[in-house]
Amino acid sequence: MKSNYPYIIKLAFSLICVTILVYWLKVLEDILVPLFVAIILAMALYPIDKWLEKKGMGRVYAITISLILFMVVTACLIWLASNQIVSFGEMLPQLQQKFTTLFADCQKLAERYLHVGRNTQIAKLKQYGQGIIGGGGGSFFSSALSTTGNMLGNLSLIPIYMFFLLYYRDFFKMFFYKVFPNVRRYTIDTVLTKIYEVVHSYLTGLITVTVIVGTLNTMGLLILGIDYAVFFGFLAAALLIIPFIGILIGSILPIIVALITKDSPMYAVGVAGVFIFVQFLEGNFITPQVVGSKISINGLVAIIALLLGSALWGIAGMALSLPTTAILKVIFDSVHELKPYGYLLGEPDHNRILQEKKKRMSEFMPDLVETITETTEDVKSLVKRRKKATKSSE
């Protein structure tokens, strides 16, 4: 039964619903972000939990062991990163000395070419520093500390969320059966399976790409002789979780270190060249080959999703933008009325479209030739009959 409401009313209702949804997503950010992260990580742990249950282990024990493995791996990664940061901290006195020398050179250049005295430069810097501290700087730092504390508190809830999501997975599936009673259970299971495959492929692909990109970054930095090449290389690779700009953010610190620790600025140019080259390889060859067609989202939609996620939830929103968009695409592709939007989110496969056109043409050509042949024979027979009729009339 079709709705009799005008299109403008339905559009206005849809916009109001979207506005309310975005408002509550923003208000409940501290609750929803850890929950969304837990959902994605629970999908990543599901194969381990399923394997343990197949071995005869109870669900509670299987989930507990999976979570312990996850936390051990996370703790090891944090420990390795902390060791690198401590080692990098030992380099700070040298960096400070180099920075002092560089600052003195900049003062000389400003005095020579801009005709600004050193006393004036120092006075301006003190003025700016007092403005930062007195004009809201204290509140900024206190706000930053408060935000960090809240974030750590919320992150501690992620393992608890993961446990219950894995434990009640059949319960949630029954919930979807009851929400959509008119839809076959096979269809719902297919959609849920596709969502799981998309998220799992994204996570495994992201880890693989991070390892490959981190290795390439490290090799490039080692060739240039940059200190702590492993730390900087894998730090930039880990920031790939923020699409497009993550590796660029990760390249800033090694470029600064190269400027301070090396005698020639060409080392900093070389570092930038390494990261740009690796970024090119990652975007055009590594990620398409590793992730494949599982995350088939076109570049424009990915950029828009990245900006919307950043505006909504900051860095967490940027990290969650791609898997969330991929999940939405699976849902849109499964609902008949929303398939055009799923097509819009996807990446056009020009080769597949061309092959389909060739296939249709190859199927159409025999029919066309047969039709032309039959038409030609009919025309010939018609001409012959007319000639016979003309001769008989004569």
Short mmCIF file of C-alpha atoms in Angstrom, two decimals:
data_model
loop_
_atom_site.label_atom_id
_atom_site.label_comp_id
_atom_site.label_asym_id
_atom_site.label_seq_id
_atom_site.Cartn_x
_atom_site.Cartn_y
_atom_site.Cartn_z
CA MET A 1 0.00 0.00 0.00
CA LYS A 2 1.53 3.29 -1.16
CA SER A 3 1.71 6.31 1.10
CA ASN A 4 -0.43 9.29 0.13
CA TYR A 5 1.85 11.84 1.80
CA PRO A 6 3.53 14.35 -0.53
CA TYR A 7 7.22 13.85 -1.25
CA ILE A 8 8.22 17.08 0.52
CA ILE A 9 6.60 15.89 3.77
CA LYS A 10 8.37 12.52 3.62
CA LEU A 11 11.66 14.30 2.91
CA ALA A 12 11.17 16.68 5.84
CA PHE A 13 10.33 13.75 8.13
CA SER A 14 13.49 11.92 7.03
CA LEU A 15 15.65 15.00 7.67
CA ILE A 16 14.14 15.47 11.13
CA CYS A 17 14.85 11.82 11.99
CA VAL A 18 18.45 12.11 10.77
CA THR A 19 18.93 15.32 12.77
CA ILE A 20 17.63 13.68 15.95
CA LEU A 21 19.83 10.63 15.34
CA VAL A 22 22.98 12.74 14.85
CA TYR A 23 22.15 14.79 17.95
CA TRP A 24 21.91 11.71 20.16
CA LEU A 25 25.02 10.18 18.58
CA LYS A 26 26.91 13.30 19.62
CA VAL A 27 25.36 13.51 23.11
CA LEU A 28 26.04 9.82 23.84
CA GLU A 29 29.55 9.85 22.38
CA ASP A 30 31.26 8.63 25.57
CA ILE A 31 28.96 5.60 25.70
CA LEU A 32 28.59 4.77 22.00
CA VAL A 33 32.24 5.00 20.91
CA PRO A 34 33.47 2.22 23.27
CA LEU A 35 30.39 0.16 22.36
CA PHE A 36 31.06 0.51 18.61
CA VAL A 37 34.73 -0.36 19.11
CA ALA A 38 33.71 -3.38 21.20
CA ILE A 39 31.34 -4.59 18.45
CA ILE A 40 34.11 -4.47 15.85
CA LEU A 41 36.69 -6.10 18.13
CA ALA A 42 34.17 -8.78 19.14
CA MET A 43 33.80 -9.68 15.46
CA ALA A 44 37.59 -9.97 15.28
CA LEU A 45 37.69 -12.36 18.26
CA TYR A 46 34.72 -14.44 17.11
CA PRO A 47 36.79 -16.95 15.03
CA ILE A 48 39.00 -17.75 18.05
CA ASP A 49 35.98 -18.14 20.31
CA LYS A 50 34.19 -20.31 17.75
CA TRP A 51 37.26 -22.53 17.32
CA LEU A 52 37.60 -23.03 21.08
CA GLU A 53 33.89 -23.89 21.38
CA LYS A 54 34.24 -26.47 18.58
CA LYS A 55 37.00 -28.09 20.61
CA GLY A 56 34.44 -28.76 23.33
CA MET A 57 35.10 -25.77 25.58
CA GLY A 58 32.18 -23.98 27.19
CA ARG A 59 31.19 -20.60 25.83
CA VAL A 60 32.13 -18.68 28.97
CA TYR A 61 35.60 -20.25 29.13
CA ALA A 62 36.15 -19.83 25.38
CA ILE A 63 35.24 -16.14 25.49
CA THR A 64 37.38 -15.60 28.59
CA ILE A 65 40.44 -17.19 26.99
CA SER A 66 39.88 -15.16 23.79
CA LEU A 67 39.71 -11.94 25.81
CA ILE A 68 42.84 -12.86 27.80
CA LEU A 69 44.75 -13.45 24.54
CA PHE A 70 43.50 -10.14 23.21
CA MET A 71 44.57 -8.24 26.34
CA VAL A 72 47.97 -9.97 26.40
CA VAL A 73 48.66 -8.99 22.78
CA THR A 74 47.48 -5.43 23.50
CA ALA A 75 49.68 -5.23 26.61
CA CYS A 76 52.71 -6.48 24.63
CA LEU A 77 52.17 -3.85 21.96
CA ILE A 78 51.83 -1.12 24.59
CA TRP A 79 55.00 -2.38 26.32
CA LEU A 80 56.98 -2.32 23.07
CA ALA A 81 55.73 1.18 22.27
CA SER A 82 56.56 2.37 25.80
CA ASN A 83 60.11 1.04 25.53
CA GLN A 84 60.56 2.89 22.25
CA ILE A 85 59.17 6.08 23.77
CA VAL A 86 61.54 5.78 26.76
CA SER A 87 64.48 5.22 24.43
CA PHE A 88 63.39 8.20 22.41
CA GLY A 89 63.21 10.24 25.63
CA GLU A 90 66.92 9.60 26.19
CA MET A 91 67.52 11.47 22.98
CA LEU A 92 65.72 14.60 24.19
CA PRO A 93 68.85 16.42 25.57
CA GLN A 94 70.52 16.08 22.18
CA LEU A 95 67.35 17.25 20.46
CA GLN A 96 67.12 20.19 22.84
CA GLN A 97 70.71 21.22 22.09
CA LYS A 98 70.13 20.94 18.36
CA PHE A 99 66.86 22.85 18.66
CA THR A 100 68.63 25.64 20.58
CA THR A 101 71.19 25.94 17.80
CA LEU A 102 68.48 25.93 15.15
CA PHE A 103 66.50 28.55 17.07
CA ALA A 104 69.59 30.79 17.27
CA ASP A 105 70.11 30.45 13.51
CA CYS A 106 66.47 31.38 12.91
CA GLN A 107 66.91 34.44 15.12
CA LYS A 108 69.92 35.52 13.07
CA LEU A 109 67.99 35.09 9.82
CA ALA A 110 65.02 37.07 11.18
CA GLU A 111 67.37 39.83 12.37
CA ARG A 112 69.22 39.96 9.06
CA TYR A 113 66.38 39.71 6.55
CA LEU A 114 63.28 40.83 8.49
CA HIS A 115 65.09 43.50 10.54
CA VAL A 116 63.54 42.26 13.81
CA GLY A 117 65.83 42.49 16.82
CA ARG A 118 66.40 39.53 19.12
CA ASN A 119 64.94 41.36 22.11
CA THR A 120 61.76 42.05 20.14
CA GLN A 121 61.55 38.39 19.06
CA ILE A 122 61.93 37.16 22.66
CA ALA A 123 59.37 39.70 23.90
CA LYS A 124 56.84 38.55 21.31
CA LEU A 125 57.40 34.89 22.20
CA LYS A 126 56.90 35.66 25.91
CA GLN A 127 53.72 37.56 25.06
CA TYR A 128 52.33 34.64 23.06
CA GLY A 129 53.29 32.20 25.81
CA GLN A 130 51.55 34.25 28.49
CA GLY A 131 48.49 34.51 26.26
CA ILE A 132 48.31 30.73 25.95
CA ILE A 133 48.73 30.15 29.69
CA GLY A 134 46.57 33.03 30.91
CA GLY A 135 43.96 33.10 28.16
CA GLY A 136 42.42 29.72 28.69
CA GLY A 137 45.55 27.61 28.51
CA GLY A 138 45.01 26.29 32.03
CA SER A 139 41.44 25.37 31.31
CA PHE A 140 42.57 23.74 28.09
CA PHE A 141 45.07 21.50 29.88
CA SER A 142 42.63 20.66 32.66
CA SER A 143 40.01 19.85 30.04
CA ALA A 144 42.53 17.67 28.20
CA LEU A 145 43.38 15.77 31.40
CA SER A 146 39.70 15.33 32.21
CA THR A 147 38.99 14.07 28.69
CA THR A 148 41.91 11.64 28.89
CA GLY A 149 40.67 10.29 32.22
CA ASN A 150 37.15 9.80 30.88
CA MET A 151 38.51 8.10 27.77
CA LEU A 152 40.59 5.63 29.81
CA GLY A 153 37.59 4.90 32.00
CA ASN A 154 35.41 4.22 28.97
CA LEU A 155 38.10 2.09 27.32
CA SER A 156 38.13 -0.16 30.37
CA LEU A 157 34.51 -1.06 29.54
CA ILE A 158 35.43 -2.41 26.10
CA PRO A 159 36.44 -5.93 27.30
CA ILE A 160 33.19 -6.16 29.30
CA TYR A 161 31.16 -5.14 26.24
CA MET A 162 33.06 -7.67 24.13
CA PHE A 163 32.34 -10.49 26.58
CA PHE A 164 28.58 -9.90 26.60
CA LEU A 165 28.41 -9.33 22.84
CA LEU A 166 30.04 -12.70 22.23
CA TYR A 167 28.07 -14.45 24.96
CA TYR A 168 24.64 -13.16 23.84
CA ARG A 169 25.25 -13.39 20.07
CA ASP A 170 22.45 -15.94 19.54
CA PHE A 171 20.16 -13.82 21.69
CA PHE A 172 20.82 -10.78 19.48
CA LYS A 173 20.16 -12.85 16.37
CA MET A 174 16.76 -13.82 17.75
CA PHE A 175 16.13 -10.14 18.40
CA PHE A 176 16.58 -9.41 14.68
CA TYR A 177 14.24 -12.28 13.82
CA LYS A 178 11.57 -10.69 16.01
CA VAL A 179 12.17 -7.16 14.70
CA PHE A 180 11.75 -8.33 11.08
CA PRO A 181 9.11 -11.09 11.35
CA ASN A 182 8.14 -10.78 7.67
CA VAL A 183 11.70 -11.38 6.46
CA ARG A 184 12.98 -14.92 6.02
CA ARG A 185 15.52 -15.97 8.63
CA TYR A 186 17.86 -17.09 5.86
CA THR A 187 17.94 -13.52 4.51
CA ILE A 188 18.71 -12.06 7.94
CA ASP A 189 21.47 -14.64 8.49
CA THR A 190 22.95 -13.76 5.09
CA VAL A 191 23.02 -10.04 5.90
CA LEU A 192 24.61 -10.65 9.32
CA THR A 193 27.19 -12.96 7.74
CA LYS A 194 28.07 -10.34 5.12
CA ILE A 195 28.47 -7.68 7.83
CA TYR A 196 30.77 -10.00 9.78
CA GLU A 197 32.83 -10.79 6.66
CA VAL A 198 33.18 -7.12 5.76
CA VAL A 199 34.33 -6.08 9.23
CA HIS A 200 36.61 -9.10 9.63
CA SER A 201 38.19 -8.50 6.21
CA TYR A 202 38.70 -4.84 7.07
CA LEU A 203 40.45 -5.65 10.36
CA THR A 204 42.66 -8.44 9.02
CA GLY A 205 43.49 -6.34 5.98
CA LEU A 206 44.30 -3.34 8.15
CA ILE A 207 46.70 -5.39 10.30
CA THR A 208 48.41 -6.86 7.23
CA VAL A 209 48.74 -3.47 5.56
CA THR A 210 50.09 -1.96 8.80
CA VAL A 211 52.84 -4.59 8.98
CA ILE A 212 53.78 -4.13 5.30
CA VAL A 213 53.73 -0.32 5.43
CA GLY A 214 55.60 -0.27 8.75
CA THR A 215 58.33 -2.47 7.28
CA LEU A 216 58.65 -0.26 4.19
CA ASN A 217 58.77 2.91 6.31
CA THR A 218 61.43 1.40 8.57
CA MET A 219 63.58 0.30 5.63
CA GLY A 220 63.44 3.78 4.11
CA LEU A 221 64.33 5.47 7.41
CA LEU A 222 67.19 3.01 8.04
CA ILE A 223 68.64 3.75 4.61
CA LEU A 224 68.58 7.47 5.46
CA GLY A 225 70.16 6.78 8.86
CA ILE A 226 67.31 8.23 10.93
CA ASP A 227 67.40 7.29 14.62
CA TYR A 228 64.57 5.10 16.01
CA ALA A 229 63.53 4.11 12.50
CA VAL A 230 61.46 1.13 13.71
CA PHE A 231 59.46 3.29 16.14
CA PHE A 232 58.76 6.04 13.60
CA GLY A 233 58.03 3.57 10.78
CA PHE A 234 55.45 1.55 12.65
CA LEU A 235 53.99 4.61 14.39
CA ALA A 236 53.11 6.07 10.99
CA ALA A 237 51.81 2.67 9.85
CA ALA A 238 49.61 2.32 12.95
CA LEU A 239 48.04 5.67 12.14
CA LEU A 240 46.66 4.09 8.95
CA ILE A 241 43.56 3.47 11.07
CA ILE A 242 42.85 7.12 10.19
CA PRO A 243 42.37 6.86 6.42
CA PHE A 244 44.25 9.10 3.96
CA ILE A 245 45.88 11.44 6.51
CA GLY A 246 47.12 9.04 9.20
CA ILE A 247 50.46 8.24 7.61
CA LEU A 248 50.99 11.94 6.81
CA ILE A 249 50.50 12.82 10.49
CA GLY A 250 52.94 10.06 11.43
CA SER A 251 55.60 11.49 9.12
CA ILE A 252 55.76 14.89 10.88
CA LEU A 253 57.78 13.69 13.89
CA PRO A 254 60.57 11.90 11.92
CA ILE A 255 60.84 14.91 9.60
CA ILE A 256 61.37 17.17 12.63
CA VAL A 257 63.93 14.74 14.07
CA ALA A 258 65.76 14.67 10.74
CA LEU A 259 65.85 18.47 10.64
CA ILE A 260 67.27 18.68 14.15
CA THR A 261 69.68 15.75 14.20
CA LYS A 262 71.08 15.87 10.67
CA ASP A 263 73.40 18.52 9.26
CA SER A 264 71.62 18.79 5.92
CA PRO A 265 67.92 19.56 5.44
CA MET A 266 67.93 17.12 2.52
CA TYR A 267 67.52 14.29 5.04
CA ALA A 268 64.14 15.75 6.02
CA VAL A 269 63.26 15.96 2.33
CA GLY A 270 64.30 12.33 1.98
CA VAL A 271 62.09 11.31 4.93
CA ALA A 272 59.14 13.13 3.36
CA GLY A 273 59.89 11.41 0.05
CA VAL A 274 59.93 7.97 1.71
CA PHE A 275 56.55 8.51 3.36
CA ILE A 276 54.99 9.96 0.20
CA PHE A 277 56.25 7.01 -1.84
CA VAL A 278 54.99 4.47 0.71
CA GLN A 279 51.66 6.29 0.88
CA PHE A 280 51.41 6.01 -2.92
CA LEU A 281 52.15 2.28 -2.79
CA GLU A 282 49.69 1.76 0.07
CA GLY A 283 46.81 3.58 -1.61
CA ASN A 284 47.25 2.20 -5.12
CA PHE A 285 48.69 -1.29 -4.72
CA ILE A 286 48.98 -2.63 -1.15
CA THR A 287 45.50 -1.92 0.24
CA PRO A 288 43.58 -2.84 -2.97
CA GLN A 289 45.46 -6.15 -3.21
CA VAL A 290 45.28 -7.06 0.49
CA VAL A 291 41.77 -5.89 1.34
CA GLY A 292 40.40 -6.62 -2.12
CA SER A 293 36.77 -6.06 -3.04
CA LYS A 294 35.39 -6.75 0.47
CA ILE A 295 35.46 -3.05 1.33
CA SER A 296 34.17 -1.69 -1.98
CA ILE A 297 33.65 1.97 -1.03
CA ASN A 298 34.56 4.65 -3.53
CA GLY A 299 37.11 7.31 -2.65
CA LEU A 300 34.70 10.25 -2.55
CA VAL A 301 32.38 8.51 -0.08
CA ALA A 302 35.38 7.48 2.03
CA ILE A 303 36.58 11.10 2.29
CA ILE A 304 33.08 12.37 3.14
CA ALA A 305 32.66 9.61 5.76
CA LEU A 306 36.06 10.54 7.21
CA LEU A 307 35.07 14.21 7.55
CA LEU A 308 31.66 13.39 8.99
CA GLY A 309 33.19 10.95 11.47
CA SER A 310 35.75 13.55 12.52
CA ALA A 311 33.05 16.18 13.03
CA LEU A 312 30.92 13.76 15.04
CA TRP A 313 33.39 11.82 17.21
CA GLY A 314 36.83 13.25 16.46
CA ILE A 315 39.70 10.77 15.98
CA ALA A 316 37.50 7.86 17.08
CA GLY A 317 34.95 8.84 14.44
CA MET A 318 37.65 8.95 11.78
CA ALA A 319 38.81 5.45 12.75
CA LEU A 320 35.26 4.06 12.74
CA SER A 321 34.13 5.82 9.57
CA LEU A 322 35.19 3.19 7.02
CA PRO A 323 33.89 0.03 8.77
CA THR A 324 30.63 1.80 9.62
CA THR A 325 30.17 2.91 6.00
CA ALA A 326 30.95 -0.63 4.81
CA ILE A 327 28.28 -2.01 7.18
CA LEU A 328 25.76 0.54 5.90
CA LYS A 329 26.54 -0.50 2.33
CA VAL A 330 25.82 -4.15 3.15
CA ILE A 331 22.49 -3.16 4.71
CA PHE A 332 21.56 -0.88 1.80
CA ASP A 333 22.42 -3.59 -0.74
CA SER A 334 20.13 -6.03 1.11
CA VAL A 335 17.06 -3.77 1.22
CA HIS A 336 15.34 -3.34 -2.15
CA GLU A 337 14.29 0.28 -1.55
CA LEU A 338 17.83 1.26 -0.44
CA LYS A 339 19.82 -0.47 -3.19
CA PRO A 340 20.43 2.79 -5.12
CA TYR A 341 22.15 4.23 -2.03
CA GLY A 342 24.25 1.09 -1.67
CA TYR A 343 25.26 1.47 -5.30
CA LEU A 344 26.19 5.10 -4.63
CA LEU A 345 28.46 4.09 -1.73
CA GLY A 346 30.20 1.40 -3.76
CA GLU A 347 33.14 1.68 -6.09
CA PRO A 348 32.28 1.31 -9.79
CA ASP A 349 33.98 -1.65 -11.39
CA HIS A 350 34.61 -0.36 -14.90
CA ASN A 351 36.12 -3.65 -16.08
CA ARG A 352 33.10 -5.61 -14.87
CA ILE A 353 30.71 -3.14 -16.54
CA LEU A 354 32.66 -3.40 -19.79
CA GLN A 355 32.63 -7.20 -19.62
CA GLU A 356 28.88 -7.21 -19.00
CA LYS A 357 28.37 -4.96 -22.03
CA LYS A 358 30.53 -7.26 -24.18
CA LYS A 359 28.62 -10.27 -22.87
CA ARG A 360 25.28 -8.66 -23.70
CA MET A 361 26.58 -7.74 -27.15
CA SER A 362 27.86 -11.27 -27.74
CA GLU A 363 24.47 -12.63 -26.72
CA PHE A 364 22.64 -10.05 -28.83
CA MET A 365 24.73 -10.40 -32.01
CA PRO A 366 23.53 -13.92 -33.02
CA ASP A 367 19.92 -12.84 -32.58
CA LEU A 368 20.60 -9.70 -34.60
CA VAL A 369 22.30 -11.65 -37.40
CA GLU A 370 19.49 -14.21 -37.41
CA THR A 371 16.88 -11.45 -37.53
CA ILE A 372 18.68 -9.68 -40.39
CA THR A 373 19.01 -12.97 -42.27
CA GLU A 374 15.34 -13.80 -41.84
CA THR A 375 14.35 -10.30 -42.87
CA THR A 376 16.57 -10.52 -45.96
CA GLU A 377 15.05 -13.87 -46.94
CA ASP A 378 11.55 -12.46 -46.45
CA VAL A 379 12.40 -9.46 -48.61
CA LYS A 380 13.87 -11.72 -51.30
CA SER A 381 10.81 -13.97 -51.31
CA LEU A 382 8.55 -10.90 -51.44
CA VAL A 383 10.47 -9.53 -54.43
CA LYS A 384 10.27 -12.92 -56.19
CA ARG A 385 6.52 -13.12 -55.64
CA ARG A 386 6.07 -9.61 -57.02
CA LYS A 387 8.14 -10.48 -60.10
CA LYS A 388 6.08 -13.60 -60.67
CA ALA A 389 2.88 -11.64 -60.22
CA THR A 390 4.09 -9.03 -62.73
CA LYS A 391 5.00 -11.67 -65.32
CA SER A 392 1.67 -13.48 -64.90
CA SER A 393 -0.24 -10.22 -65.33
CA GLU A 394 1.62 -9.51 -68.56
#
